[in-house]
Coordinates of C-alpha atoms in Angstrom, one line a residue:
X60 CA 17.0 44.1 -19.9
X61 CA 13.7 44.6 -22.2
X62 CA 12.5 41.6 -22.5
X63 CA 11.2 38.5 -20.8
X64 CA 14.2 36.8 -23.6
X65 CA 16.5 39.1 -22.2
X66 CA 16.2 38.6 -18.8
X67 CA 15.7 34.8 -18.8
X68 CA 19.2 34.9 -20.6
X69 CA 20.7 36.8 -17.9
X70 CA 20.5 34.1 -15.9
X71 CA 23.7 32.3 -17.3
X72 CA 26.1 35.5 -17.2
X73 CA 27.7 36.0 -13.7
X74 CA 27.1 38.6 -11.4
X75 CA 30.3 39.3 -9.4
X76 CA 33.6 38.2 -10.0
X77 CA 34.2 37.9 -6.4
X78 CA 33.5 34.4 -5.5
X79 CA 37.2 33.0 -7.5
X80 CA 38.3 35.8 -6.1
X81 CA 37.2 34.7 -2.5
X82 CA 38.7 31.2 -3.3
X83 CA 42.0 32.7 -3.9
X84 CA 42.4 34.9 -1.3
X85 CA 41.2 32.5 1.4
X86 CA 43.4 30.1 0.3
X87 CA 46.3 32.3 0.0
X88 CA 45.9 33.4 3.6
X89 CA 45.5 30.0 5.0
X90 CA 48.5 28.4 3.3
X91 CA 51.0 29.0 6.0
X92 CA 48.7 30.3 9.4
X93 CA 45.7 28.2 11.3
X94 CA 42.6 27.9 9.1
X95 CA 40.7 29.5 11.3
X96 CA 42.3 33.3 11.8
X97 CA 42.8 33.0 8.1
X98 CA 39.3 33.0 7.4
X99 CA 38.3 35.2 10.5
X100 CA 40.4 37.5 8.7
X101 CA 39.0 37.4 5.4
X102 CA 35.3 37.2 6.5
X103 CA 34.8 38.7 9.8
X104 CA 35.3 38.0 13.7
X105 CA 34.1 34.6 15.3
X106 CA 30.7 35.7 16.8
X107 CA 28.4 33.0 17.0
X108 CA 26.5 31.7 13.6
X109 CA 28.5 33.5 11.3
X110 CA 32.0 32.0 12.6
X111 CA 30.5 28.7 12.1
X112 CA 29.4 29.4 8.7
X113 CA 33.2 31.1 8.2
X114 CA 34.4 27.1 8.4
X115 CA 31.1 25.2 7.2
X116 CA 30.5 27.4 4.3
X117 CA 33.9 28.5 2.5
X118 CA 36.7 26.3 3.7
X119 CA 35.5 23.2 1.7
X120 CA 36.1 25.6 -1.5
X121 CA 39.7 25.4 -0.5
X122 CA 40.9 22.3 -2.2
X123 CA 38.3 21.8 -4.8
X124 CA 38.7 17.9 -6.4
X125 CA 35.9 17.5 -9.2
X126 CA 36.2 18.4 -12.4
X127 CA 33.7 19.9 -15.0
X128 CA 33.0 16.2 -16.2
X129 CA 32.6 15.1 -12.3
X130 CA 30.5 18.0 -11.3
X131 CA 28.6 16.4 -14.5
X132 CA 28.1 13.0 -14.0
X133 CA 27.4 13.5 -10.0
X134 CA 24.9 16.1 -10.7
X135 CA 23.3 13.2 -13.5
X136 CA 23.0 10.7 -10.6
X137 CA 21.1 12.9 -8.4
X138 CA 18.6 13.9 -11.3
X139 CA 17.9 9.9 -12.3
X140 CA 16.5 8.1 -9.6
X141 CA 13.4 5.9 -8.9
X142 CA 10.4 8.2 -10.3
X143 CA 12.1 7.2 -14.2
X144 CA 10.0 3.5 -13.4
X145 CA 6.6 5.5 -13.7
X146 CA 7.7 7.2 -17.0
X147 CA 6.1 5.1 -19.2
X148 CA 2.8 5.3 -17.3
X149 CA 3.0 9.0 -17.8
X150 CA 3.5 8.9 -21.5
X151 CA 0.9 6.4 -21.8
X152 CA -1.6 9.1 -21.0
X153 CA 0.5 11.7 -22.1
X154 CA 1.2 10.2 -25.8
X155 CA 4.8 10.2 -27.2
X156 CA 4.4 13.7 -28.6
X157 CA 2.9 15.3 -25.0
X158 CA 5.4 13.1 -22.5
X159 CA 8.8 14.3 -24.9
X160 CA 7.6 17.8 -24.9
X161 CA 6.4 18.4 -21.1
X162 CA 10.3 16.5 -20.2
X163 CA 12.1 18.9 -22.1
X164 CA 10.1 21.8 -20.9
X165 CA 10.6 20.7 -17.2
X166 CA 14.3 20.3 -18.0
X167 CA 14.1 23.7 -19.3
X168 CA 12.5 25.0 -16.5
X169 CA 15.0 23.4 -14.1
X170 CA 18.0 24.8 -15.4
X171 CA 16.6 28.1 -15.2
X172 CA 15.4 28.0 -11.5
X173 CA 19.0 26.8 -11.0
X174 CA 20.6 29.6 -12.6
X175 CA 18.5 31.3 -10.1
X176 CA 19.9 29.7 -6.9
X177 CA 23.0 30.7 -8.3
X178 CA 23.1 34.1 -8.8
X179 CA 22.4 34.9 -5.4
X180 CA 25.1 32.4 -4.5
X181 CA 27.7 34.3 -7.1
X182 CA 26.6 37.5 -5.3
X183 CA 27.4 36.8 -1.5
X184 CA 29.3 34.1 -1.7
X185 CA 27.1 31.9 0.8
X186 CA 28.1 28.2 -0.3
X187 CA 25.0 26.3 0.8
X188 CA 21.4 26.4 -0.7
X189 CA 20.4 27.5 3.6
X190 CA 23.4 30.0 4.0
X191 CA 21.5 31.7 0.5
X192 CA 18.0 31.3 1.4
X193 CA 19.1 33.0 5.0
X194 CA 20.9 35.8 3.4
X195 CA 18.2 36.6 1.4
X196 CA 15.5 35.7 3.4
X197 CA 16.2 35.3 7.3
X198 CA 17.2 32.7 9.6
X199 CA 13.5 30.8 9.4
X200 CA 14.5 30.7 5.6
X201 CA 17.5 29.1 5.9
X202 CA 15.8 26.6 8.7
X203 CA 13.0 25.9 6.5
X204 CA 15.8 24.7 3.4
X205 CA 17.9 22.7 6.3
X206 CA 14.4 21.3 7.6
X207 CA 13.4 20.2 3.8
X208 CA 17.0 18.9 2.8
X209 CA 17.3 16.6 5.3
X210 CA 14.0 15.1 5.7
X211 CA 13.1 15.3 2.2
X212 CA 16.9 13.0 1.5
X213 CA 16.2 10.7 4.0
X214 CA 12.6 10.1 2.5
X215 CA 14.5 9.1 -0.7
X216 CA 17.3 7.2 1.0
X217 CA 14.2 5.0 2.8
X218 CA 12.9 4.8 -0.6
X219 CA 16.0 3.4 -2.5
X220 CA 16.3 1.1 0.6
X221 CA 12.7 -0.9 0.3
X222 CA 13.0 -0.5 -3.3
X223 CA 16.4 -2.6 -3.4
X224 CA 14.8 -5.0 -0.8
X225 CA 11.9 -5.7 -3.1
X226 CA 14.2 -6.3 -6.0
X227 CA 16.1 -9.1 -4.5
X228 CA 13.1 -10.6 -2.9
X229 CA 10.2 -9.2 -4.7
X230 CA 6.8 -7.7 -3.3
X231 CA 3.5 -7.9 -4.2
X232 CA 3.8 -6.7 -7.7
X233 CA 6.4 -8.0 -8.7
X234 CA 8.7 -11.0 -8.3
X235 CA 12.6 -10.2 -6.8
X236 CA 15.8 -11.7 -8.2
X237 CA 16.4 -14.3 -5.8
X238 CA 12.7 -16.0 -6.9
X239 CA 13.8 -15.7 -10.2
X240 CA 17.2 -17.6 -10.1
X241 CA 16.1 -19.9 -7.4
X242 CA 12.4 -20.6 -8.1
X243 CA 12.6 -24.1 -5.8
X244 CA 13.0 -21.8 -2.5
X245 CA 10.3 -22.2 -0.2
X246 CA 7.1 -20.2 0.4
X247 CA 7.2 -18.2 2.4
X248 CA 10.7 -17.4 2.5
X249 CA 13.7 -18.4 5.0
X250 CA 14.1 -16.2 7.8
X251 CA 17.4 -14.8 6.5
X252 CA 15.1 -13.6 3.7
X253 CA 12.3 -11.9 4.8
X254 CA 11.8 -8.3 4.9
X255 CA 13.9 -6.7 7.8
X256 CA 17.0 -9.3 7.3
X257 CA 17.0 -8.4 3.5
X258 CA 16.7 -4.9 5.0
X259 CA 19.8 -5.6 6.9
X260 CA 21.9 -7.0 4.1
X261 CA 21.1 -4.0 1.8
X262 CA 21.9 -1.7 4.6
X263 CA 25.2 -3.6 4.8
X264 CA 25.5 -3.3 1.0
X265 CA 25.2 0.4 0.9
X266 CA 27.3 1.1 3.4
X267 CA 30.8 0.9 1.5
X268 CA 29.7 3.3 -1.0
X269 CA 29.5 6.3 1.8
X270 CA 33.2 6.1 2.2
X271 CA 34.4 8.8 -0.5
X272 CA 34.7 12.0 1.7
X273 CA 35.0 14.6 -1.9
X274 CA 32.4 14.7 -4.7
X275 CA 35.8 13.7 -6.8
X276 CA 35.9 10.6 -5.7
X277 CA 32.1 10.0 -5.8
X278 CA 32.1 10.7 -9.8
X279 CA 33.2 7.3 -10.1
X280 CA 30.4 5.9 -8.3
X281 CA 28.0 7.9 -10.2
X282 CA 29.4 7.5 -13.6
X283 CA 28.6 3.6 -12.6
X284 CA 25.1 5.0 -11.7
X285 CA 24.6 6.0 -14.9
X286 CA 25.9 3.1 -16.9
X287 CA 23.9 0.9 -14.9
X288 CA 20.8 2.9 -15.9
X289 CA 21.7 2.8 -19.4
X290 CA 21.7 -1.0 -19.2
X291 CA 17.9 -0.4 -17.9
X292 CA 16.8 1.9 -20.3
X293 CA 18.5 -0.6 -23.3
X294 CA 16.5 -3.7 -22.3
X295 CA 13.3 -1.5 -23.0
X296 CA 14.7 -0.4 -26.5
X297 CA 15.7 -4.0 -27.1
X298 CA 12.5 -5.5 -26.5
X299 CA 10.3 -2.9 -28.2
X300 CA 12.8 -3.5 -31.4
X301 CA 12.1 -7.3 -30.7
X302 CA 8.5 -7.1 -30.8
X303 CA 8.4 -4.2 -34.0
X304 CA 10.2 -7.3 -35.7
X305 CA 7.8 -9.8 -34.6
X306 CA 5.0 -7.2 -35.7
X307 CA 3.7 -7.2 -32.1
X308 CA 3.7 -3.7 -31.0
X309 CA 0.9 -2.2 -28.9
X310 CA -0.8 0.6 -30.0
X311 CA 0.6 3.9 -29.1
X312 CA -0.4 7.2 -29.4
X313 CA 1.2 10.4 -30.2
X314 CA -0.9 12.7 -28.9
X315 CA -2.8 12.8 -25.2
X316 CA -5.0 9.9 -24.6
X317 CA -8.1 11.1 -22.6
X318 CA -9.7 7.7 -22.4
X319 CA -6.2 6.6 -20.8
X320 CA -7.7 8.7 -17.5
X321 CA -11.1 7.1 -17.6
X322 CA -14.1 8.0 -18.1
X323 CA -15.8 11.1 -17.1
X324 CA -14.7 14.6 -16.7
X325 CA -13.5 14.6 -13.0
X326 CA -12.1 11.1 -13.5
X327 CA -10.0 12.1 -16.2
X328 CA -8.6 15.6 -14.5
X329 CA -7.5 13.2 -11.6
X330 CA -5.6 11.1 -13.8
X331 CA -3.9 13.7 -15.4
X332 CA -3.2 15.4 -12.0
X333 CA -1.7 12.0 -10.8
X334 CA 0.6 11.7 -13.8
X335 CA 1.9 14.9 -14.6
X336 CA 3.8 15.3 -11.3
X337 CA 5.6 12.5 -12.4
X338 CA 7.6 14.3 -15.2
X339 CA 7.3 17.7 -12.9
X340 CA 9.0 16.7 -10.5
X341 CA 12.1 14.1 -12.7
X342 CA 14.5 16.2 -12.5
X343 CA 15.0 17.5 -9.0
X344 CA 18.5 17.7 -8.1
X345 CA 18.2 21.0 -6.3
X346 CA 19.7 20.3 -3.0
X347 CA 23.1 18.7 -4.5
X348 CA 24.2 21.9 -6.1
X349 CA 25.6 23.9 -3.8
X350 CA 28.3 20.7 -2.9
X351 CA 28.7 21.0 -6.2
X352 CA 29.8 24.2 -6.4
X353 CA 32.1 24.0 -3.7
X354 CA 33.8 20.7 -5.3
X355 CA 34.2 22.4 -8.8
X356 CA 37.7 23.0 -9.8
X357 CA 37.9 26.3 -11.1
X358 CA 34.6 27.9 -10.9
X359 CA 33.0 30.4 -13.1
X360 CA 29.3 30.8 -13.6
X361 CA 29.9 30.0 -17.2
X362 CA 31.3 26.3 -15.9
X363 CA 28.9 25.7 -13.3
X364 CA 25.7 26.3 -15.8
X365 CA 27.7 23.8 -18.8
X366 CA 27.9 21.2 -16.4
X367 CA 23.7 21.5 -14.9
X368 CA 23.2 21.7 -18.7
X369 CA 25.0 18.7 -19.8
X370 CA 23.6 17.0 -16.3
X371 CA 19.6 18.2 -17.9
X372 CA 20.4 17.1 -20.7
X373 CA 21.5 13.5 -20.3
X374 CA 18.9 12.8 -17.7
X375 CA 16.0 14.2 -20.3
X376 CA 17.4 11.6 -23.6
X377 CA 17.0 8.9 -20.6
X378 CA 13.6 9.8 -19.3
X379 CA 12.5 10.5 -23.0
X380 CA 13.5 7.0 -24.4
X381 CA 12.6 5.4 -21.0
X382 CA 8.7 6.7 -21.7
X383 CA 8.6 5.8 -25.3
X384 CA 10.0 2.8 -25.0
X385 CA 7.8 1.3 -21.9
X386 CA 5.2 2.8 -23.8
X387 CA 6.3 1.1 -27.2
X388 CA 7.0 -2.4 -25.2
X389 CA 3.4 -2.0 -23.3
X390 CA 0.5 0.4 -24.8
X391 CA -1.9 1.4 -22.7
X392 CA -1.5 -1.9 -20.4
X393 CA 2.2 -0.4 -18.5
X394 CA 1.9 0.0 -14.8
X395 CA 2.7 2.7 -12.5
X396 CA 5.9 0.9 -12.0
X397 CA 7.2 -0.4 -15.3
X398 CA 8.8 -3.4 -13.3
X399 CA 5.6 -4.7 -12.4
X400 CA 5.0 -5.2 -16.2
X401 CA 8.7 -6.9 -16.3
X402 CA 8.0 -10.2 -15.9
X403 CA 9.8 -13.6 -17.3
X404 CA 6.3 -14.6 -19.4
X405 CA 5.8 -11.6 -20.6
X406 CA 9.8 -11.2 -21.9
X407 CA 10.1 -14.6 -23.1
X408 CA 7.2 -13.9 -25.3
X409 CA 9.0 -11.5 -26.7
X410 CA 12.0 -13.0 -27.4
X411 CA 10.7 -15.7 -29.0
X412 CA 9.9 -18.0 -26.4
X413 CA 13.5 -18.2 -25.0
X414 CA 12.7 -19.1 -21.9
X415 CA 16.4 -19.0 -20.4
X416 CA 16.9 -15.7 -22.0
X417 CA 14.1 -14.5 -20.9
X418 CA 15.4 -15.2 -17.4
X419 CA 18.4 -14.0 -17.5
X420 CA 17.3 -10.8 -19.3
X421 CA 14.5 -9.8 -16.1
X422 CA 17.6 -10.7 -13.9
X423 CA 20.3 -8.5 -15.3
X424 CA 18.1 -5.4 -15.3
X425 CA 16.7 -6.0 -11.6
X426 CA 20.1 -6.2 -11.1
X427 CA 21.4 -3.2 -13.1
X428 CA 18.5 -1.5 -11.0
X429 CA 19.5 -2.7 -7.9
X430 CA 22.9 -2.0 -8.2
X431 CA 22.1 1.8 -9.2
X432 CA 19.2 2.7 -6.3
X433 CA 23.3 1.6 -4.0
X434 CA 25.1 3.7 -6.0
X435 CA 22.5 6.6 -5.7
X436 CA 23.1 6.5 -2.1
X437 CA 26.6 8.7 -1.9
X438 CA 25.3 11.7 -4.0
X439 CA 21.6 11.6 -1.7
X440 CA 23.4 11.9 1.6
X441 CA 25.5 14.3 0.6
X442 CA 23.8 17.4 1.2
X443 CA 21.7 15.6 3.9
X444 CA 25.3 15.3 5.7
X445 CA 26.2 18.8 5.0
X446 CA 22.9 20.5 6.5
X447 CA 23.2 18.3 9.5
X448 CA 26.9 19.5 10.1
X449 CA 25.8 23.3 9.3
X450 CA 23.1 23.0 12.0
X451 CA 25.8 21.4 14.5
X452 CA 27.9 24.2 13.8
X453 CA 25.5 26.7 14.3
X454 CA 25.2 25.4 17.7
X455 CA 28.6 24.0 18.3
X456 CA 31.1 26.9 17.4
X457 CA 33.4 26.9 14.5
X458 CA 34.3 23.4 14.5
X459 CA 35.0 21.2 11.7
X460 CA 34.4 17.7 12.1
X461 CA 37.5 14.9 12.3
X462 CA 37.6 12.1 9.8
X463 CA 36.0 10.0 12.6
X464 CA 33.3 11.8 13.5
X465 CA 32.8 12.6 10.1
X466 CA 32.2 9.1 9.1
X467 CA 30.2 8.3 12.9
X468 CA 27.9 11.0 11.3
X469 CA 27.6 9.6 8.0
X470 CA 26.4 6.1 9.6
X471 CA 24.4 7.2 12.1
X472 CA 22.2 8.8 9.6
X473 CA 22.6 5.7 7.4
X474 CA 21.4 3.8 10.9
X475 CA 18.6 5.9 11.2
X476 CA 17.1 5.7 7.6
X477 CA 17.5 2.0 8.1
X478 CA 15.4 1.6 11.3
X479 CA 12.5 3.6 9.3
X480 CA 12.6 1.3 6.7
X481 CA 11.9 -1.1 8.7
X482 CA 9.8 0.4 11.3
X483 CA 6.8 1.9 8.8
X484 CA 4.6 -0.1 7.8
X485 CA 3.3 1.9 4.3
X486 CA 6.4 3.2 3.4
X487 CA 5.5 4.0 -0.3
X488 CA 2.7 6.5 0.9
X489 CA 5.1 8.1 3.6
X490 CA 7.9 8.5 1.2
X491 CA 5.8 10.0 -1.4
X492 CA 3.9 12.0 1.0
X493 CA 7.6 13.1 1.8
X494 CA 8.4 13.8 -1.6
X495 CA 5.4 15.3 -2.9
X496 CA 6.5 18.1 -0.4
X497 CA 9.9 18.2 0.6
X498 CA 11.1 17.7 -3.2
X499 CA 8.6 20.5 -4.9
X500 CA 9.6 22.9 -1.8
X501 CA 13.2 22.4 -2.7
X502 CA 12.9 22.9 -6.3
X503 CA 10.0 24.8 -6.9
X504 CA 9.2 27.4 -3.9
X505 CA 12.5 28.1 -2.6
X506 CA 14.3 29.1 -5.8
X507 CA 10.8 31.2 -6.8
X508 CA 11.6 33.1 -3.6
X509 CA 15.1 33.8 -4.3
X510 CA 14.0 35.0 -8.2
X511 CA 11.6 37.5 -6.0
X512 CA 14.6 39.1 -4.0
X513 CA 16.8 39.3 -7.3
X514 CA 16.8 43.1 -7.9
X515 CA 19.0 43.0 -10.9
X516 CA 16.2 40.7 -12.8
X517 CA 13.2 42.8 -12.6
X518 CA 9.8 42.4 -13.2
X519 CA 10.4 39.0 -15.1
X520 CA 12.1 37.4 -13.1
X521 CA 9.4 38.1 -10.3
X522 CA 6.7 36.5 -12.4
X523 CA 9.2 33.3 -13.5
X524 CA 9.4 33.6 -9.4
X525 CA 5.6 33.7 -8.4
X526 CA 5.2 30.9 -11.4
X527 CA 7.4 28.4 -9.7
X528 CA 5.9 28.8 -6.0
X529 CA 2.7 28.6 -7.9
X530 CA 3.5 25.5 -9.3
X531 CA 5.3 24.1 -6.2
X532 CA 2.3 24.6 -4.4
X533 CA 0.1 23.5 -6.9
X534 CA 2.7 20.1 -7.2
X535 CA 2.1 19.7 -3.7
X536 CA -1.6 19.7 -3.0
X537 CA -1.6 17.1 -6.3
X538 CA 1.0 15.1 -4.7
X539 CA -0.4 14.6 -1.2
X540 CA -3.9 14.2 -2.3
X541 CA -2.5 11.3 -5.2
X542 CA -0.8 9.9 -2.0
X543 CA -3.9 9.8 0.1
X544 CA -6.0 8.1 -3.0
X545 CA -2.9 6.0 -3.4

């Protein structure tokens, strides 16, 4: 290729026809013999870690269930999570014109370092972000992505838990949904409301939704996900439109706001550091591709890189009106978490001085948000689960788990995120300590090192490479000393 252009490009043509082809032939083979011959015979003799990965990595690909639109909408629910509530903040210092730009150069960026996790993939075959890291790189490679995967999902999952507690109940910034309905409760609240039993009930709420045992079946759950979001992101376009009719719009800049940051040279570059992540890191959805590619009906590069695409794209029009509405509704005065701003004063105001509707408008979007940090849950685990089975198999043999100890697993880990929730005591600070490292590593480092070991790329790819670990690195220093300030 000539070009930095031309190479980039490359990225969305395939590299080997072989990985169908695999498909096929495995699943020829294993139609009418044991599974396990089958694919001993297609990919080698059962010695050790590699007849583990035979099962782990390529049987799933058997009986693919999602198609291109699932693939899509699952891949959309792993990219909108949580960090969209500190999106206006961002484009408050950012301005309108700086926030939109830097989100649609991040989503840019992302589907380019997953076309790169990809083409390795489309080379060998390997069906998990580890198995590729380890063919490329060794076995402390693959460890390392296993290591990040899980740790850095269960730091979300612990997330989405407290956040959800807070929502019913409220915390110190903001006020939950049962205050709000049932203002006459008393302070402080009933035992069966406090902070571990609410805990509890989440916990108990979540754990339907980790039933689906394909990615088929969890497109439903996501495609919920995402209308529930939407119903989020509409109650910010309605009450900026309600206030631009009331003439009552803040002031908003288009362009970057120094004086947002403070005052003060060194005051400002640590505001900007603190913020910027924010967008950086929005649309991390690294470590659910590879499930996604084995649950794709019909793969071809081609497919795969629509559905990331159309994933990118629908998550960037939702972070984009997310900022510039918060930032329309709020100016300069939104918080780091827009739903500390959200409150029933502040909306009835707006809506001129309905006090019931005000009510019941801060209750349905707690709730939509609520009901969308649940229904995150199923797409989260997912790859957590799968590392966690590929390091039993590793150790256990060739074994694929039954239904039942497929679903002990699944709640067992859903037990253990559970009893960190309620064991830490700053759990905002650990979780973004978590993923101020785990998520850049997994999004940012890791596919940089696979663009350095892609031959067929060149010299660009190795600088787009060296850039990413660059600014993985860099994303983690900012993130860990935010957290420490924090």
């Amino acid at each position: 290729m000539d070009g930095l252009t031309g190479d980039l490009a490359g990225l969305s043509q395939p590299l080997l026809p072989s990985h169908n082809t695999l498909r096929r032939q495995l699943a020829s083979t294993a139609i009418s013999a044991d599974p396990e011959p089958a694919a001993q015979q297609l990919l080698g003799p059962p010695s050790g870690r590699v007849a583990a990965h035979v099962l782990i990595e390529e049987l799933p690909a058997l009986n693919p269930h999602s198609s291109l639109w699932d693939t899509s909408v699952n891949l959309t629910n792993a990219i909108l999570g949580a960090g969209m509530l500190a999106l206006p903040h961002a484009y408050a210092g950012l301005g309108v014109s700086g926030g939109v730009l830097l989100t649609a150069a991040v989503g840019a960026m992302t589907h380019a370092s997953i076309a790169l996790m990809l083409r390795p993939t489309e080379r060998s075959g390997k069906l998990t972000y580890a198995a590729v890291m380890e063919a490329e790189w060794g076995r402390w490679a693959g460890a390392a992505v296993r290591f990040s995967i899980v740790v850095g999902s269960a730091g979300f999952l612990v997330l989405y838990l407290i956040i959800l507690a807070d929502l019913l109940v409220g915390s110190e910034e903001f006020s939950g949904i049962i205050p709000d309905l049932w203002p006459g409760l008393p302070d402080p609240l009933p035992w069966f409301l406090q902070r571990t039993a609410v805990l509890t009930w989440v916990t108990l709420l979540v754990a339907p939704s980790l039933l689906p045992k394909t990615l088929g079946e969890v497109a439903l759950i996501s495609a919920t996900k995402i209308l529930c979001t939407v119903i989020c992101v509409a109650a910010l376009v309605v009450l900026a439109v309600a206030l631009l009719v009331q003439g009552r719009l803040p002031q908003v800049h288009w362009l970057p706001d120094p004086a947002f940051f403070g005052d003060g040279s060194w005051t400002r570059l640590r505001g900007v550091l603190a913020v910027v992540p924010v967008i950086m890191t929005a649309f991390v959805c690294h470590m659910s591709i590879h499930p996604c590619v084995q649950d794709l009906r019909q793969y071809s590069p081609p497919r795969m890189r629509r559905a990331v695409a159309a994933s990118l794209s629908i998550a960037g029009a939702v972070y984009a009106l997310t900022g510039v509405a918060g930032l329309c509704v709020w100016g300069s005065a939104v918080k780091g978490d827009v739903l500390s701003n959200l409150n029933i004063d502040f909306v009835a105001a707006a809506l001129w001085g309905n006090v019931p509707l005000a009510c019941a408008f801060v209750a349905t979007v707690k709730v939509a948000m609520a009901a969308s940090m649940v229904l995150s849950f199923p797409i989260t685990i997912w790859p957590m689960r799968q590392d966690i089975i590929e390091m039993l198999a590793d150790y256990f043999g060739s074994r694929q788990l039954t239904q039942s100890a497929y679903y002990l697993l699944t709640y067992l880990s859903l037990l253990a995120i559970y009893v960190v929730a309620i064991s830490i005591q700053s759990a905002y600070r650990v979780v973004g300590l978590v993923g101020s490292t785990m998520g850049t590593t997994i999004a940012f480092v890791f596919p940089g090192m696979l663009a350095l070991r892609d031959q067929q790329g060149g010299l660009p790819f190795r600088v787009f490479g060296c850039a990413l670990i660059a600014m993985g690195l860099l994303l983690t220093v900012v993130g860990v000393l935010s957290t420490d300030d924090g």
